[in-house]
Amino acid sequence: MPVLAHGLFKAYDIRAKTSLLTPEVAHFVGLALGVEAHAQGVQQIAVARDGRFSSPALARALIDALVASGITVLDMGLAATPLLYFAARQYSNGSGVMITGSHNPSDYNGIKMTLAGETIDGEALQALRQRIENDDFIAGQGQVQPLDVCQAYYAAVAAAVPLQRSFKVVVDCGNGVPGAFAPALYRALGCEVIELYCQVDGAFPNHHPDPQVEENLADLKRAVVAHAADLGLAFDGDGDRLGVVTRHGDSIAGDRLLMLFAAAALAKQPGHILYDVKSSGLIADWVRSKGGSCEAIPTGHGHMKRHLQATKALVAGELSGHFAFNDWPDDDALFAGAKFLHMMSEQDLAQALQALPRSLVTPELQVSLAQDGHQLVAEIAKKAVFPLALRIFAIDGLRIEYADGFGLIRASNTTPVLTLRIESQTALGLARIRAELAAAIAPLQLPI
């Protein structure tokens, strides 16, 4: 049994530097997952990997373990996370494993898992760890079957969101695995596609594959303007985060994308909208003005998909660019990009953007930590006082809402940082809320 490093099993998935997440660890994860699969009556599991240099060895080790546990593995080889989710839904009873470091640096990797339609995270993930530590496995005789779902996936997306007209689109994949699939998808939808960094390269030589970080969109913005394109679409390393750039070279924040998706959905039917705790406080009033209802949910793709199913919401989204829809329940950024183009084919994007409410908002402010951030947030919650707050949500960190904005204090579930975000209608309000957050964390002697 390998030594399972502290912090290897995160809140949402398994993720770490490759010095810690080794093929040996992946093998034992596969053995443990095989037992859980049998317990739930799952006989087949789809497996895919991203383009990182460490991914082939991790995938081989995990696949060998699943086979040794009596599982039939549908081996997709190199594939984006959206295709893995699609394959899991269509061919393996909602069961799949993605080897990916997502938006993390090139020396990281990870393992995302779903079993019988449920994301393995939180307590289920810790139970998997416990099984490994207890050396609690079974033996069986499985097999490997190759699986290619590309054409089926493209056809399904095209059927779900047909475009009423063609668009010129610049697609920036940051050398992540979506580069092998996104251009073909948008061409299948009838678009003229200009490729930017679509060659899969685990070194990410051009820019880091995370569209949430504004500097990573600089080349896409220039390319959209230079080519007089209608839109720019950017993806993270595995294809579950979406970034959008307008034809004028302006990026649209993830929570504002959610407002656009929500307005389009609510124009067709009443319903519920979900947003994560990091997203703008403007969403609630915006959704209500469109005849919908909404609620804040914890950040994390597993939370988002579970809440989407439980509430039968029309749309769920995160500031980070994860989106899921009632007619496509996976956080599939390739589909979300197609959905956005579909929305553009039905309305004028400039007018839709102009109609959105505006506020002043900070980017995510991150404070590096040397200890568990969740414990620190719990300490803040016990001692801090926010006298002007209208309400305080503690579903995922502390979201303190005021009449003119909100402040967020939250421990990241993927990296050792404390995340802060502040929004207000005015500069004075922004400064006031920032001061209150600073006072709340002052006893911890952390800078803000």
Coordinates of C-alpha atoms in Angstrom, one line a residue:
M1 CA 0.0 0.0 0.0
P2 CA 1.4 3.5 -0.9
V3 CA 1.8 6.3 1.5
L4 CA -1.2 8.6 0.9
A5 CA 0.2 12.1 1.3
H6 CA -1.8 14.6 3.4
G7 CA -3.9 16.8 1.1
L8 CA -3.9 14.3 -1.8
F9 CA -7.7 13.6 -1.4
K10 CA -9.3 17.0 -1.9
A11 CA -12.9 18.1 -1.4
Y12 CA -13.9 17.4 -5.1
D13 CA -11.3 15.0 -6.4
I14 CA -7.8 13.6 -6.0
R15 CA -5.2 16.2 -7.0
A16 CA -1.6 16.9 -6.2
K17 CA 1.9 17.3 -7.6
T18 CA 3.0 14.3 -9.6
S19 CA 5.7 13.6 -7.0
L20 CA 2.8 12.6 -4.7
L21 CA 0.2 11.4 -7.2
T22 CA 2.2 8.5 -8.6
P23 CA 1.1 5.6 -10.8
E24 CA 1.3 3.4 -7.6
V25 CA -1.3 5.7 -6.0
A26 CA -3.5 5.6 -9.1
H27 CA -3.3 1.8 -9.1
F28 CA -4.6 1.6 -5.5
V29 CA -7.3 4.2 -6.3
G30 CA -8.4 1.9 -9.1
L31 CA -8.5 -1.1 -6.8
A32 CA -10.7 0.8 -4.3
L33 CA -13.0 2.2 -7.0
G34 CA -13.4 -1.4 -8.3
V35 CA -14.8 -2.5 -5.0
E36 CA -17.2 0.5 -4.8
A37 CA -18.3 -0.2 -8.4
H38 CA -19.2 -3.8 -7.6
A39 CA -21.1 -2.7 -4.4
Q40 CA -23.3 -0.5 -6.6
G41 CA -23.8 -3.0 -9.4
V42 CA -21.5 -1.1 -11.8
Q43 CA -19.8 -3.4 -14.3
Q44 CA -18.3 -0.9 -16.8
I45 CA -16.4 2.3 -16.2
A46 CA -15.2 4.8 -18.9
V47 CA -11.7 6.1 -18.4
A48 CA -10.0 9.0 -20.2
R49 CA -6.9 11.2 -19.7
D50 CA -5.8 14.7 -20.5
G51 CA -2.6 15.7 -22.3
R52 CA -0.2 16.1 -19.3
F53 CA 3.0 14.2 -19.6
S54 CA 2.2 12.2 -16.4
S55 CA -1.3 11.2 -17.5
P56 CA -0.6 8.1 -19.7
A57 CA 1.2 6.3 -16.8
L58 CA -1.5 7.2 -14.3
A59 CA -4.3 6.1 -16.7
R60 CA -2.5 2.7 -17.4
A61 CA -2.0 2.1 -13.6
L62 CA -5.7 2.8 -12.8
I63 CA -7.0 0.8 -15.8
D64 CA -4.9 -2.2 -14.8
A65 CA -6.3 -2.0 -11.3
L66 CA -9.9 -1.8 -12.4
V67 CA -9.5 -4.8 -14.7
A68 CA -7.9 -6.7 -11.8
S69 CA -11.0 -5.9 -9.8
G70 CA -13.3 -7.4 -12.5
I71 CA -14.4 -4.2 -14.1
T72 CA -14.8 -3.7 -17.9
V73 CA -12.9 -0.5 -18.8
L74 CA -14.1 1.5 -21.7
D75 CA -10.7 3.1 -22.6
M76 CA -11.1 6.5 -24.3
G77 CA -7.4 7.3 -24.3
L78 CA -6.9 11.1 -24.8
A79 CA -10.2 12.9 -24.3
A80 CA -11.6 16.1 -22.7
T81 CA -13.6 15.8 -19.5
P82 CA -16.8 16.7 -21.3
L83 CA -16.4 13.6 -23.6
L84 CA -15.7 11.5 -20.6
Y85 CA -18.9 12.7 -18.9
F86 CA -20.9 12.0 -22.1
A87 CA -19.4 8.5 -22.5
A88 CA -20.2 7.8 -18.8
R89 CA -23.9 8.8 -19.3
Q90 CA -24.3 7.0 -22.6
Y91 CA -22.3 3.8 -22.2
S92 CA -21.4 3.1 -18.6
N93 CA -24.4 3.9 -16.3
G94 CA -22.9 7.2 -15.3
S95 CA -19.6 5.8 -14.3
G96 CA -16.3 7.3 -15.4
V97 CA -12.8 8.3 -14.4
M98 CA -10.9 11.3 -15.8
I99 CA -7.1 11.6 -15.3
T100 CA -6.6 15.4 -15.3
G101 CA -4.9 18.2 -13.5
S102 CA -7.6 20.5 -14.8
H103 CA -6.4 24.1 -14.5
N104 CA -3.5 23.4 -12.2
P105 CA 0.2 23.8 -13.3
S106 CA 1.9 21.2 -15.5
D107 CA 3.6 19.5 -12.6
Y108 CA 0.1 18.6 -11.1
N109 CA -2.3 15.9 -12.0
G110 CA -5.6 14.5 -10.6
I111 CA -8.3 11.9 -10.7
K112 CA -12.0 12.9 -11.1
M113 CA -14.5 10.1 -10.6
T114 CA -18.2 9.5 -11.0
L115 CA -20.0 6.3 -10.1
A116 CA -23.6 5.4 -11.1
G117 CA -24.2 9.1 -11.9
E118 CA -22.8 10.4 -8.6
T119 CA -19.7 12.5 -8.3
I120 CA -17.2 10.9 -5.9
D121 CA -16.3 13.7 -3.6
G122 CA -16.6 14.7 0.1
E123 CA -17.3 11.7 2.3
A124 CA -17.4 9.3 -0.6
L125 CA -13.9 10.3 -1.5
Q126 CA -12.7 9.9 2.1
A127 CA -14.3 6.4 2.2
L128 CA -12.3 5.5 -0.9
R129 CA -9.1 6.6 0.9
Q130 CA -10.1 4.6 4.0
R131 CA -10.6 1.5 1.8
I132 CA -7.0 1.9 0.5
E133 CA -5.6 2.3 4.0
N134 CA -7.5 -0.8 5.1
D135 CA -6.2 -2.8 2.1
D136 CA -9.8 -3.7 1.4
F137 CA -9.9 -4.9 -2.2
I138 CA -11.4 -7.7 -4.3
A139 CA -10.0 -9.7 -7.3
G140 CA -11.8 -10.3 -10.6
Q141 CA -11.3 -10.8 -14.3
G142 CA -12.2 -7.6 -16.2
Q143 CA -11.3 -6.4 -19.7
V144 CA -10.4 -3.3 -21.7
Q145 CA -12.5 -2.1 -24.6
P146 CA -11.6 0.9 -26.7
L147 CA -14.2 3.6 -27.0
D148 CA -14.4 6.6 -29.3
V149 CA -17.4 8.9 -28.7
C150 CA -16.3 12.0 -30.7
Q151 CA -18.8 11.8 -33.5
A152 CA -21.7 10.8 -31.2
Y153 CA -20.8 13.7 -28.9
Y154 CA -20.6 16.3 -31.7
A155 CA -23.9 15.1 -33.1
A156 CA -25.6 15.2 -29.6
V157 CA -24.4 18.8 -29.0
A158 CA -25.5 19.9 -32.5
A159 CA -29.0 18.4 -31.9
A160 CA -29.3 20.0 -28.5
V161 CA -28.2 23.5 -29.5
P162 CA -28.6 24.0 -33.3
L163 CA -27.3 27.4 -34.5
Q164 CA -29.6 29.6 -36.6
R165 CA -26.6 31.2 -38.3
S166 CA -22.8 30.7 -38.6
F167 CA -20.2 32.5 -36.5
K168 CA -16.5 33.2 -36.8
V169 CA -15.1 31.9 -33.5
V170 CA -11.5 32.0 -32.1
V171 CA -11.0 29.0 -29.9
D172 CA -8.1 29.2 -27.4
C173 CA -7.4 25.9 -25.6
G174 CA -4.2 26.9 -23.9
N175 CA -2.6 23.7 -25.2
G176 CA -4.9 21.7 -23.0
V177 CA -6.8 18.5 -24.1
P178 CA -9.8 20.4 -25.4
G179 CA -7.7 21.5 -28.3
A180 CA -8.1 18.0 -29.8
F181 CA -11.9 18.3 -29.8
A182 CA -13.3 21.9 -29.4
P183 CA -12.4 23.1 -33.0
A184 CA -14.0 20.0 -34.5
L185 CA -17.2 20.5 -32.4
Y186 CA -17.7 24.1 -33.4
R187 CA -17.0 23.3 -37.1
A188 CA -19.7 20.6 -36.8
L189 CA -22.0 23.3 -35.6
G190 CA -21.3 25.3 -38.8
C191 CA -18.8 27.8 -37.4
E192 CA -15.7 29.2 -39.0
V193 CA -13.1 28.3 -36.4
I194 CA -9.7 30.0 -35.9
E195 CA -7.5 27.9 -33.7
L196 CA -5.3 29.4 -31.0
Y197 CA -3.0 27.1 -29.0
C198 CA -5.0 24.0 -29.9
Q199 CA -2.1 21.6 -30.2
V200 CA -2.1 19.5 -27.0
D201 CA 1.1 20.0 -25.1
G202 CA 1.5 19.1 -21.4
A203 CA 4.1 21.9 -20.9
F204 CA 1.4 24.6 -21.7
P205 CA 4.1 26.6 -23.5
N206 CA 1.9 29.7 -24.4
H207 CA -0.1 30.5 -21.3
H208 CA -1.6 28.7 -18.3
P209 CA -4.9 26.9 -19.2
D210 CA -7.3 28.7 -16.9
P211 CA -9.7 31.2 -18.5
Q212 CA -10.8 32.6 -15.1
V213 CA -7.4 34.4 -14.9
E214 CA -7.6 37.6 -17.0
E215 CA -4.0 37.6 -18.2
N216 CA -4.5 34.2 -19.7
L217 CA -7.1 35.7 -22.1
A218 CA -4.7 38.4 -23.5
D219 CA -3.8 36.5 -26.7
L220 CA -7.4 35.5 -27.3
K221 CA -8.6 39.1 -27.0
R222 CA -6.1 40.3 -29.6
A223 CA -6.9 37.4 -31.9
V224 CA -10.7 38.1 -31.8
V225 CA -10.2 41.7 -32.7
A226 CA -7.5 41.0 -35.4
H227 CA -9.7 38.4 -37.1
A228 CA -12.9 40.4 -36.7
A229 CA -14.4 37.4 -35.1
D230 CA -17.8 37.2 -33.6
L231 CA -16.6 35.6 -30.4
G232 CA -13.7 34.1 -28.5
L233 CA -14.0 30.9 -26.5
A234 CA -11.4 29.8 -24.0
F235 CA -11.1 26.5 -22.0
D236 CA -9.1 25.2 -19.1
G237 CA -6.8 22.2 -19.2
D238 CA -9.6 19.6 -19.3
G239 CA -12.6 21.5 -20.7
D240 CA -14.9 22.1 -17.9
R241 CA -14.3 25.8 -17.5
L242 CA -15.4 28.3 -20.1
G243 CA -14.1 31.8 -20.8
V244 CA -15.8 34.2 -23.3
V245 CA -14.4 37.2 -25.1
T246 CA -16.7 39.5 -27.1
R247 CA -16.0 40.8 -30.6
H248 CA -14.7 44.0 -29.1
G249 CA -12.1 42.1 -27.1
D250 CA -13.8 42.3 -23.7
S251 CA -14.0 39.3 -21.4
I252 CA -17.3 38.3 -19.7
A253 CA -16.9 37.2 -16.1
G254 CA -18.4 33.8 -15.2
D255 CA -21.2 35.1 -13.0
R256 CA -22.2 37.5 -15.8
L257 CA -22.3 34.6 -18.2
L258 CA -24.6 32.9 -15.8
M259 CA -26.9 35.9 -15.8
L260 CA -27.0 35.8 -19.6
F261 CA -27.8 32.0 -19.6
A262 CA -30.4 32.6 -16.9
A263 CA -32.2 35.3 -18.8
A264 CA -32.3 33.2 -21.9
A265 CA -33.7 30.2 -20.1
L266 CA -36.2 32.2 -18.1
A267 CA -37.5 33.9 -21.3
K268 CA -38.7 30.5 -22.4
Q269 CA -40.0 29.1 -19.1
P270 CA -40.1 30.0 -15.4
G271 CA -37.7 28.1 -13.2
H272 CA -34.9 28.0 -10.7
I273 CA -31.3 29.3 -11.0
L274 CA -28.2 28.2 -9.0
Y275 CA -25.1 30.3 -8.4
D276 CA -22.1 29.5 -6.2
V277 CA -21.1 31.6 -3.2
K278 CA -18.3 33.4 -5.0
S279 CA -20.7 34.8 -7.6
S280 CA -22.2 38.3 -7.8
G281 CA -25.0 39.4 -5.4
L282 CA -26.7 41.0 -8.4
I283 CA -27.8 37.6 -9.7
A284 CA -30.6 37.2 -7.2
D285 CA -32.4 40.5 -8.1
W286 CA -31.7 39.9 -11.8
V287 CA -33.2 36.4 -11.7
R288 CA -36.3 37.6 -9.8
S289 CA -36.8 40.5 -12.3
K290 CA -37.0 37.8 -15.0
G291 CA -39.6 35.8 -13.1
G292 CA -37.3 33.2 -11.7
S293 CA -36.1 32.0 -8.3
C294 CA -32.6 31.3 -7.2
E295 CA -30.3 30.3 -4.4
A296 CA -26.6 30.3 -3.6
I297 CA -24.8 26.9 -3.3
P298 CA -21.4 25.7 -2.3
T299 CA -18.6 26.0 -4.9
G300 CA -17.6 22.7 -6.5
H301 CA -18.8 20.8 -9.6
G302 CA -20.2 17.9 -7.5
H303 CA -22.3 20.3 -5.4
M304 CA -23.5 22.1 -8.5
K305 CA -24.6 18.9 -10.3
R306 CA -26.3 17.5 -7.2
H307 CA -28.2 20.7 -6.5
L308 CA -29.2 21.0 -10.2
Q309 CA -30.8 17.5 -10.1
A310 CA -32.4 18.0 -6.6
T311 CA -34.0 21.4 -7.4
K312 CA -34.6 20.7 -11.1
A313 CA -33.0 24.1 -11.8
L314 CA -32.8 25.5 -15.4
V315 CA -29.2 26.6 -15.0
A316 CA -26.4 26.3 -12.5
G317 CA -23.1 28.2 -12.7
E318 CA -20.0 29.3 -10.9
L319 CA -17.8 32.3 -11.1
S320 CA -15.0 30.0 -12.3
G321 CA -16.8 29.2 -15.5
H322 CA -18.4 25.9 -14.7
F323 CA -22.0 25.6 -16.0
A324 CA -24.6 22.9 -16.1
F325 CA -28.1 22.9 -17.6
N326 CA -31.3 21.1 -17.1
D327 CA -31.0 19.6 -20.6
W328 CA -27.2 18.9 -20.3
P329 CA -26.5 18.2 -16.6
D330 CA -22.7 17.9 -16.8
D331 CA -20.3 20.8 -16.2
D332 CA -19.3 20.7 -19.9
A333 CA -17.6 23.9 -21.1
L334 CA -17.6 22.8 -24.7
F335 CA -21.4 22.4 -24.5
A336 CA -21.7 25.7 -22.6
G337 CA -19.7 27.4 -25.4
A338 CA -22.1 25.9 -28.0
K339 CA -25.1 27.0 -25.8
F340 CA -23.7 30.5 -25.7
L341 CA -23.5 30.6 -29.5
H342 CA -27.0 29.3 -29.7
M343 CA -28.1 32.1 -27.5
M344 CA -26.2 34.6 -29.7
S345 CA -28.0 33.2 -32.7
E346 CA -31.4 34.2 -31.1
Q347 CA -30.5 37.6 -29.7
D348 CA -28.1 40.5 -29.9
L349 CA -25.2 39.9 -27.5
A350 CA -24.3 43.6 -27.2
Q351 CA -27.9 44.5 -26.1
A352 CA -28.0 41.5 -23.7
L353 CA -24.8 42.7 -22.1
Q354 CA -25.9 46.3 -21.9
A355 CA -29.0 45.2 -20.0
L356 CA -27.1 43.5 -17.2
P357 CA -26.8 45.3 -13.9
R358 CA -23.3 46.5 -12.9
S359 CA -21.3 46.8 -9.7
L360 CA -17.8 47.2 -8.5
V361 CA -16.1 44.0 -7.6
T362 CA -12.6 42.7 -6.7
P363 CA -11.1 39.7 -8.4
E364 CA -10.6 36.7 -6.1
L365 CA -8.1 37.9 -3.5
Q366 CA -6.0 34.9 -2.3
V367 CA -4.0 34.7 0.9
S368 CA -1.5 31.9 1.1
L369 CA -1.9 29.7 4.2
A370 CA 0.4 27.3 6.2
Q371 CA -2.5 25.5 7.9
D372 CA -6.0 24.3 7.3
G373 CA -8.1 27.1 5.9
H374 CA -11.4 25.6 6.9
Q375 CA -10.4 25.7 10.6
L376 CA -9.4 29.4 10.2
V377 CA -12.8 30.3 8.6
A378 CA -14.5 28.5 11.5
E379 CA -12.5 30.6 13.9
I380 CA -13.5 33.8 12.1
A381 CA -17.1 32.8 12.1
K382 CA -17.1 32.4 15.9
K383 CA -15.4 35.7 16.7
A384 CA -16.1 38.2 13.9
V385 CA -18.9 40.7 14.1
F386 CA -20.5 42.3 11.0
P387 CA -23.0 44.8 12.4
L388 CA -24.2 46.2 9.0
A389 CA -24.8 42.8 7.5
L390 CA -28.3 41.8 6.3
R391 CA -27.6 38.1 6.4
I392 CA -24.6 35.7 6.7
F393 CA -24.5 32.4 4.8
A394 CA -22.2 29.7 6.1
I395 CA -22.8 27.0 3.5
D396 CA -19.3 27.3 2.1
G397 CA -17.1 29.7 4.0
L398 CA -18.7 33.0 5.1
R399 CA -20.7 35.1 2.6
I400 CA -21.7 38.4 4.3
E401 CA -24.4 40.2 2.5
Y402 CA -25.1 43.9 2.8
A403 CA -27.7 46.2 1.4
D404 CA -25.1 47.5 -1.1
G405 CA -22.9 44.4 -1.7
F406 CA -21.3 41.4 -0.1
G407 CA -18.0 40.1 1.2
L408 CA -16.7 36.5 1.0
I409 CA -14.2 34.7 3.3
R410 CA -13.7 31.1 2.1
A411 CA -11.1 28.4 2.3
S412 CA -10.2 26.9 -1.1
N413 CA -10.8 23.2 -1.5
T414 CA -8.1 22.7 -4.0
T415 CA -5.1 24.9 -2.9
P416 CA -3.9 26.1 0.5
V417 CA -5.3 29.6 0.3
L418 CA -8.0 31.8 1.9
T419 CA -10.1 33.3 -0.9
L420 CA -11.7 36.7 -0.4
R421 CA -14.1 38.5 -2.8
I422 CA -15.8 41.9 -2.3
E423 CA -18.6 43.5 -4.3
S424 CA -20.5 46.8 -3.8
Q425 CA -22.5 49.4 -5.8
T426 CA -20.0 52.1 -4.9
A427 CA -16.3 52.6 -4.2
L428 CA -17.0 53.7 -0.7
G429 CA -19.0 50.6 -0.1
L430 CA -16.2 48.4 -1.5
A431 CA -13.7 50.0 0.8
R432 CA -16.1 49.7 3.8
I433 CA -16.7 46.0 3.2
R434 CA -13.0 45.4 2.6
A435 CA -12.3 47.0 5.9
E436 CA -14.8 44.8 7.7
L437 CA -13.3 41.7 6.2
A438 CA -9.8 42.9 7.1
A439 CA -10.9 43.4 10.7
A440 CA -12.4 39.9 10.8
I441 CA -9.2 38.2 9.8
A442 CA -6.9 40.6 11.6
P443 CA -6.5 38.3 14.7
L444 CA -5.1 35.7 12.3
Q445 CA -2.4 38.2 11.2
L446 CA -3.1 37.5 7.5
P447 CA -2.6 40.3 4.9
I448 CA -5.6 41.6 2.8

